[in-house]
């Protein structure tokens, strides 16, 4: 019974060593490969010495312990440098202890290290695989059992009684230690990946507790608030980091989120940076819950979308410019036929909705073909531009629209205008064109003139009917020796 108590003590030493390795797993990722392997070797070597110091004595000079489990672990986890370091420490201490089994003990350590390294090279790449752990455990158990059988001072019964339990104890110990360290390594790697992603992300990432105090944040958040490292932010709230009114609003919004559990998704706001410049930010925050569903804090990400907002504004401006160009006559700058048709449709709909009237004016430059023949197309273009200027001057309200309808024809829509008002506008336009005094030797008037037809509607006619009425009035003005205004009357609605 004393033998198994002593063996349990050596098992406890192995367990403590495994715990130490699990605790340093995250730190190993911050070291070089050689440094990490050496550190694993030193810890496993110290554990092997402790295991041998608490070993069970079965005969004078012959000790049984679980040093091989730590040698195998050092080889699997620490690689060649870890295995050699542990082996040297274990063999040196066993030699220091002396006794009849010292040579066999050293041989067991060397064989275990070699076998486990072989398994590592054959079954592993970068991670400790479960298959490698099991194979190494079986190989180490066989080596340990064989060493017991080879001891000459033991009887056959003693060899059997010791080798079989020691084989299984070694196998189970290595599997338990190996699987534990593998899980610790996985957790450390996942934690490292998350921390790296958090630290290196270009956006602002942060985690806060139930009191809105920062628990974790990345470098972007720290630099934004003027700190060298994220650690300086821990325990602080927005009340300490942001301007008063805005900080209070942030704090209340976060507390409301954690009370209700309702996330904040893609909230866009314009704020002032620490350097005084203005920027746009988009923020999303969600509540964090413990395994039982209680809210324990929140996590958030804030993105500087200033560049995106500028690009969107530029895109909107470009689209507006393109839309304006698509609806503008390139020569005169007036609306084109497409825009005029849309304005007429709006005027009809508005007249129907409000039970009000509107007027349409059709204008044709008198004897314009003759003008082009006499003065050329370039001066003809200048003439049309001058006529367009007169029409623009006649627009009194934002809803009024003047358009180049085609060739030398122009059209206007005057919402909420009756026949009398439309006739006044038309006559003013006709007179203004005459006052421009654009010389036209082919005209009986000696200057460029225009004929104008006026039609009104209460919204009861289709666009084609309204335009037909205006066109008929224009034709009547042409027949009346031009340079005049005629109306189509007020059709019934």
XYZ file of C-alpha atoms in Angstrom:
493
model
C 0.000 0.000 0.000
C 2.909 2.328 0.718
C 4.206 1.743 -2.836
C 0.955 2.958 -4.436
C 0.769 5.947 -2.105
C 4.250 6.957 -3.243
C 3.246 6.409 -6.881
C 0.175 8.588 -6.383
C 2.493 11.306 -5.083
C 4.585 11.174 -8.247
C 1.339 11.344 -10.265
C 0.455 14.534 -8.371
C 3.808 16.035 -9.366
C 3.058 15.247 -13.010
C -0.398 16.846 -12.676
C 1.096 20.032 -11.205
C 3.618 20.163 -14.037
C 0.804 19.818 -16.585
C -1.065 22.620 -14.850
C 2.031 24.836 -15.062
C 2.352 24.095 -18.793
C -1.334 24.921 -19.343
C -0.930 28.238 -17.533
C 2.035 29.320 -19.654
C 0.427 28.222 -22.952
C -0.654 31.802 -23.866
C 2.837 33.120 -23.116
C 4.462 30.536 -25.391
C 2.850 32.294 -28.374
C 4.805 35.453 -27.540
C 8.171 33.633 -27.599
C 10.288 32.390 -30.464
C 10.066 28.698 -31.338
C 13.419 27.948 -29.667
C 12.528 29.922 -26.546
C 9.170 28.181 -26.258
C 10.678 24.706 -26.667
C 13.393 25.464 -24.126
C 10.835 26.726 -21.582
C 8.694 23.593 -22.033
C 11.801 21.453 -21.624
C 12.819 23.205 -18.420
C 9.337 22.884 -16.868
C 9.007 19.218 -17.853
C 12.557 18.571 -16.659
C 11.756 20.133 -13.291
C 8.608 18.030 -13.127
C 10.570 14.871 -13.986
C 13.037 15.634 -11.189
C 10.117 16.136 -8.801
C 8.578 12.860 -9.964
C 11.835 11.006 -9.347
C 12.292 12.684 -5.968
C 8.883 11.350 -4.931
C 9.260 7.966 -6.624
C 8.224 4.623 -5.179
C 11.097 2.299 -4.201
C 10.495 -1.341 -5.132
C 13.974 -2.650 -4.334
C 17.294 -1.205 -3.171
C 18.428 1.254 -5.886
C 15.333 0.607 -8.022
C 12.673 3.340 -8.264
C 9.370 3.485 -10.089
C 7.876 6.861 -11.138
C 6.127 8.684 -13.983
C 9.124 10.660 -15.285
C 8.595 9.143 -18.750
C 5.187 10.790 -19.047
C 6.852 14.194 -18.767
C 9.658 13.233 -21.138
C 7.043 12.206 -23.721
C 5.085 15.408 -23.093
C 8.213 17.509 -23.570
C 8.897 15.796 -26.896
C 5.318 16.202 -28.155
C 4.810 19.775 -26.981
C 8.351 21.138 -26.847
C 9.857 19.438 -29.878
C 13.521 18.382 -30.134
C 14.881 21.132 -27.889
C 12.231 20.480 -25.244
C 12.817 16.722 -25.336
C 16.614 17.059 -25.085
C 16.375 19.583 -22.249
C 14.014 17.395 -20.223
C 16.058 14.267 -20.940
C 19.303 15.891 -19.828
C 17.761 17.122 -16.567
C 16.057 13.783 -15.852
C 19.100 11.676 -16.705
C 21.397 13.952 -14.715
C 19.204 13.737 -11.627
C 18.841 9.955 -11.962
C 22.606 9.632 -12.185
C 22.907 11.815 -9.112
C 20.541 9.471 -7.245
C 22.611 6.460 -8.218
C 21.598 2.901 -7.405
C 21.272 -0.346 -9.370
C 18.569 0.994 -11.661
C 20.312 4.242 -12.624
C 21.527 2.937 -15.959
C 18.139 1.458 -16.866
C 16.437 4.678 -15.790
C 18.666 6.759 -18.066
C 18.010 4.352 -20.935
C 14.241 4.625 -20.401
C 14.438 8.419 -20.579
C 16.489 8.349 -23.785
C 14.245 5.769 -25.478
C 11.095 7.648 -24.471
C 12.442 10.924 -25.830
C 13.480 9.289 -29.116
C 10.201 7.422 -29.547
C 8.045 10.462 -28.782
C 10.054 12.647 -31.130
C 9.579 10.023 -33.827
C 5.842 10.083 -33.252
C 5.851 13.876 -33.374
C 7.657 13.912 -36.705
C 5.411 11.230 -38.200
C 1.990 12.382 -36.948
C 2.191 16.110 -36.344
C 2.634 19.338 -38.197
C 2.070 22.424 -36.074
C -0.580 21.209 -33.627
C -0.399 18.379 -31.114
C -2.747 15.780 -32.580
C -4.719 13.396 -30.422
C -3.505 10.455 -32.469
C 0.098 11.429 -31.765
C -0.618 11.665 -28.037
C -2.187 8.183 -27.934
C 0.621 6.603 -29.973
C 3.292 8.261 -27.848
C 1.461 7.161 -24.684
C 1.344 3.538 -25.841
C 5.001 3.599 -26.908
C 6.114 5.127 -23.619
C 3.995 2.652 -21.650
C 5.608 -0.259 -23.501
C 9.113 1.149 -22.906
C 8.391 1.604 -19.202
C 6.877 -1.866 -18.829
C 9.760 -3.437 -20.751
C 12.236 -1.691 -18.471
C 10.507 -3.177 -15.428
C 10.567 -6.642 -16.962
C 14.267 -6.226 -17.710
C 15.183 -5.529 -14.066
C 17.215 -8.550 -12.910
C 16.634 -8.054 -9.188
C 12.862 -8.607 -9.432
C 11.091 -11.917 -9.403
C 8.832 -12.908 -12.277
C 5.739 -12.226 -10.177
C 7.033 -8.799 -9.170
C 7.735 -7.962 -12.807
C 4.210 -8.932 -13.794
C 2.610 -7.170 -10.830
C 4.486 -3.951 -11.603
C 4.743 -3.833 -15.409
C 1.051 -4.166 -16.285
C -0.305 -1.494 -13.869
C 2.643 0.788 -14.647
C 1.984 0.405 -18.393
C -1.609 1.532 -18.046
C -0.820 4.242 -15.520
C 1.808 5.686 -17.882
C -0.540 5.513 -20.870
C -3.433 7.129 -19.014
C -1.186 9.834 -17.513
C 0.296 10.824 -20.867
C -3.138 10.884 -22.526
C -4.622 13.002 -19.749
C -1.685 15.408 -19.728
C -1.477 15.525 -23.524
C -5.185 16.121 -24.086
C -5.223 18.781 -21.356
C -2.291 20.627 -22.873
C -3.753 20.309 -26.358
C -6.985 21.942 -25.180
C -5.040 24.650 -23.357
C -3.011 25.249 -26.499
C -6.185 25.522 -28.601
C -7.693 28.011 -26.176
C -4.471 30.015 -26.104
C -4.330 30.060 -29.914
C -7.973 31.096 -30.247
C -7.448 33.821 -27.645
C -4.336 34.976 -29.488
C -6.205 35.095 -32.808
C -9.053 37.089 -31.286
C -6.687 39.491 -29.577
C -4.683 39.919 -32.771
C -7.833 40.569 -34.775
C -9.027 43.041 -32.159
C -5.683 44.844 -31.938
C -4.960 45.022 -35.665
C -8.456 45.798 -36.966
C -8.742 49.238 -38.596
C -12.068 49.948 -36.875
C -12.844 50.773 -33.248
C -13.605 47.616 -31.218
C -14.447 47.623 -27.531
C -16.086 45.592 -24.771
C -17.748 47.212 -21.744
C -19.156 45.890 -18.499
C -22.586 46.523 -17.028
C -21.464 49.948 -15.773
C -20.300 50.960 -19.299
C -16.668 50.752 -18.199
C -14.211 49.624 -20.867
C -13.014 46.073 -20.255
C -11.132 45.618 -23.515
C -10.455 47.782 -26.552
C -8.104 47.823 -29.504
C -5.271 50.172 -30.370
C -7.500 52.299 -32.606
C -9.736 53.226 -29.664
C -6.723 54.041 -27.484
C -5.099 56.296 -30.084
C -8.408 58.020 -30.834
C -8.645 59.072 -27.185
C -4.980 60.034 -26.952
C -3.630 56.984 -25.089
C -0.568 54.943 -26.010
C -2.118 51.553 -25.271
C -5.565 50.010 -24.734
C -4.657 49.084 -21.151
C -4.922 52.770 -20.222
C -8.625 52.707 -21.139
C -9.668 49.906 -18.796
C -12.195 50.971 -16.208
C -13.010 54.244 -17.965
C -16.411 55.282 -19.313
C -17.392 57.702 -22.043
C -18.076 60.238 -19.303
C -14.304 60.445 -18.867
C -13.341 60.223 -22.533
C -15.827 62.287 -24.562
C -17.321 65.804 -24.407
C -19.963 66.248 -21.720
C -23.320 66.245 -23.510
C -22.331 63.624 -26.052
C -20.743 61.416 -23.373
C -23.910 61.543 -21.270
C -26.014 60.613 -24.311
C -23.709 57.671 -25.094
C -23.817 56.460 -21.501
C -27.622 56.596 -21.328
C -27.978 54.872 -24.702
C -25.693 52.037 -23.572
C -27.495 51.618 -20.282
C -30.829 51.508 -22.141
C -29.383 48.874 -24.493
C -28.289 46.687 -21.582
C -31.638 47.097 -19.838
C -33.688 46.183 -22.893
C -31.263 43.952 -24.778
C -32.190 45.798 -27.984
C -29.070 46.277 -30.117
C -27.931 49.495 -31.746
C -27.346 48.727 -35.412
C -25.424 50.976 -37.820
C -26.178 54.244 -36.073
C -24.644 57.076 -38.116
C -23.602 60.331 -36.478
C -21.376 63.276 -37.231
C -18.829 63.998 -34.493
C -15.718 66.051 -33.947
C -12.382 64.243 -33.770
C -9.864 65.053 -31.014
C -7.928 67.180 -33.540
C -11.029 69.316 -34.126
C -11.921 67.977 -37.581
C -15.400 66.631 -38.240
C -16.007 63.012 -39.151
C -18.856 60.593 -39.749
C -19.056 57.408 -37.693
C -21.245 54.305 -37.924
C -21.728 52.351 -34.691
C -23.248 48.970 -33.837
C -23.533 47.650 -30.267
C -25.023 44.449 -28.859
C -25.558 43.199 -25.328
C -23.317 40.452 -23.928
C -24.970 37.739 -21.850
C -23.672 35.135 -19.429
C -24.546 31.419 -19.862
C -27.792 31.999 -17.942
C -28.972 34.840 -20.163
C -28.257 37.779 -17.855
C -26.763 40.874 -19.516
C -23.190 41.381 -18.312
C -22.070 44.120 -20.668
C -21.892 45.044 -24.320
C -19.569 44.865 -27.282
C -19.399 47.417 -30.032
C -17.712 48.378 -33.255
C -17.459 51.909 -34.596
C -16.361 52.598 -38.158
C -15.050 55.907 -39.476
C -17.189 56.318 -42.603
C -16.117 59.866 -43.430
C -14.563 58.837 -46.719
C -17.605 56.759 -47.612
C -19.961 59.645 -46.837
C -17.860 61.971 -48.993
C -17.904 59.494 -51.841
C -21.663 59.053 -51.478
C -22.142 62.825 -51.484
C -19.952 63.118 -54.585
C -21.920 60.305 -56.198
C -25.234 61.984 -55.400
C -23.932 65.250 -56.826
C -22.693 63.471 -59.942
C -26.017 61.677 -60.356
C -27.869 64.964 -59.910
C -25.618 66.567 -62.503
C -26.162 63.676 -64.909
C -29.890 63.827 -64.306
C -29.837 67.568 -64.931
C -27.862 67.040 -68.121
C -30.268 64.317 -69.222
C -33.132 66.771 -68.794
C -31.395 69.859 -70.226
C -31.096 71.150 -73.778
C -27.334 71.485 -74.375
C -27.608 74.579 -76.606
C -29.942 76.811 -74.624
C -29.653 75.410 -71.112
C -33.420 75.145 -70.907
C -35.287 71.982 -70.077
C -35.507 69.538 -72.966
C -38.549 67.761 -74.370
C -38.223 64.920 -71.861
C -38.221 67.272 -68.868
C -41.075 69.304 -70.342
C -43.277 66.217 -70.736
C -42.604 65.267 -67.100
C -43.436 68.805 -65.931
C -46.670 68.770 -67.936
C -47.667 65.446 -66.373
C -47.028 66.885 -62.904
C -49.062 69.974 -63.715
C -52.031 67.854 -64.858
C -51.863 65.691 -61.718
C -51.603 68.744 -59.462
C -54.524 70.441 -61.201
C -56.663 67.359 -60.695
C -55.638 67.054 -57.046
C -56.149 70.725 -56.141
C -58.892 71.547 -58.673
C -56.832 74.419 -60.109
C -55.826 75.303 -63.647
C -52.558 75.637 -65.489
C -51.385 77.144 -68.771
C -49.171 75.948 -71.609
C -47.402 78.350 -73.974
C -46.045 77.252 -77.357
C -43.564 79.660 -78.985
C -42.121 79.529 -82.475
C -39.411 81.874 -83.786
C -40.826 83.540 -86.884
C -39.073 82.868 -90.188
C -36.146 81.158 -88.437
C -35.138 79.136 -91.516
C -34.695 82.366 -93.386
C -32.573 83.707 -90.492
C -30.317 80.671 -90.667
C -29.975 81.010 -94.439
C -29.038 84.681 -94.140
C -26.726 84.621 -91.112
C -25.579 81.035 -90.793
C -26.161 78.368 -88.188
C -23.774 79.788 -85.591
C -25.687 83.045 -85.425
C -28.860 80.982 -85.506
C -27.696 79.238 -82.359
C -26.974 82.619 -80.751
C -30.481 83.727 -81.648
C -32.023 80.680 -79.979
C -29.906 81.322 -76.875
C -31.194 84.902 -76.752
C -34.805 83.689 -77.014
C -34.075 81.238 -74.189
C -32.794 84.113 -72.065
C -36.084 85.947 -72.559
C -38.040 82.869 -71.456
C -35.888 82.427 -68.362
C -36.506 86.053 -67.424
C -40.239 85.409 -67.692
C -40.176 82.578 -65.130
C -41.573 84.001 -61.911
C -41.984 80.894 -59.720
C -39.939 77.734 -59.047
C -42.695 75.554 -60.499
C -42.718 77.440 -63.843
C -40.692 75.683 -66.529
C -39.412 76.744 -69.957
C -38.168 74.181 -72.463
C -36.800 73.912 -75.950
C -39.477 71.779 -77.539
C -37.662 71.161 -80.812
C -35.822 73.171 -83.444
C -36.950 76.780 -83.090
C -39.991 75.850 -81.000
C -40.153 76.524 -77.274
C -42.778 75.635 -74.648
C -43.673 76.713 -71.142
C -45.793 75.243 -68.344
C -47.241 77.715 -65.847
C -48.967 75.882 -62.954
C -51.869 77.532 -61.110
C -52.308 80.090 -63.932
C -55.544 81.084 -65.687
C -55.960 82.289 -69.271
C -55.688 85.999 -68.426
C -52.458 85.512 -66.515
C -50.982 83.308 -69.230
C -51.823 85.904 -71.909
C -50.013 88.594 -69.902
C -46.888 86.414 -69.653
C -47.044 85.534 -73.359
C -47.411 89.139 -74.456
C -44.511 90.205 -72.215
C -42.317 87.514 -73.780
C -43.293 88.557 -77.315
C -42.530 92.213 -76.566
C -39.207 91.395 -74.865
C -38.058 89.446 -77.904
C -38.811 92.442 -80.116
C -36.926 94.732 -77.718
C -33.856 92.539 -78.077
C -33.686 93.937 -81.616
C -31.928 90.965 -83.150
C -31.552 92.055 -86.786
C -33.416 89.891 -89.323
C -33.411 91.334 -92.848
C -35.647 88.524 -94.060
C -38.479 89.500 -91.684
C -41.031 92.183 -92.486
C -40.414 93.505 -88.972
C -36.647 93.847 -89.541
C -35.927 92.034 -86.266
C -36.430 88.550 -84.903
C -39.979 88.008 -83.632
C -41.964 85.095 -82.246
C -45.519 83.802 -82.412
C -47.046 82.344 -79.259
C -50.029 80.059 -78.710
C -51.663 79.787 -75.271
C -53.842 76.983 -73.911
C -55.233 76.423 -70.433
C -56.607 73.355 -68.666
C -58.193 72.335 -65.382
C -56.539 68.926 -65.575
C -59.381 67.189 -67.340
C -57.512 66.653 -70.597
C -54.629 64.394 -71.448
C -51.242 65.941 -72.173
C -51.672 65.359 -75.909
C -54.959 67.292 -75.903
C -53.453 70.248 -74.041
C -50.475 70.377 -76.399
C -52.754 70.080 -79.426
C -54.759 73.079 -78.172
C -51.596 75.130 -77.624
C -50.277 74.118 -81.040
C -53.560 75.131 -82.691
C -53.337 78.542 -80.985
C -49.748 78.885 -82.219
C -50.870 78.067 -85.765
C -53.531 80.756 -85.469
C -50.860 83.259 -84.421
C -48.773 82.308 -87.460
C -51.744 82.836 -89.752
C -52.280 86.287 -88.222
C -49.051 87.566 -89.799
C -46.832 86.334 -86.925
C -45.353 88.372 -84.006
C -48.570 87.946 -82.093
C -50.236 85.927 -79.302
C -53.330 83.796 -79.728
C -55.202 81.548 -77.276
C -57.210 78.402 -77.669
C -59.865 79.512 -75.225
C -60.557 77.706 -71.973
C -61.530 74.120 -72.759
C -64.073 72.484 -70.546
C -62.537 70.435 -67.790
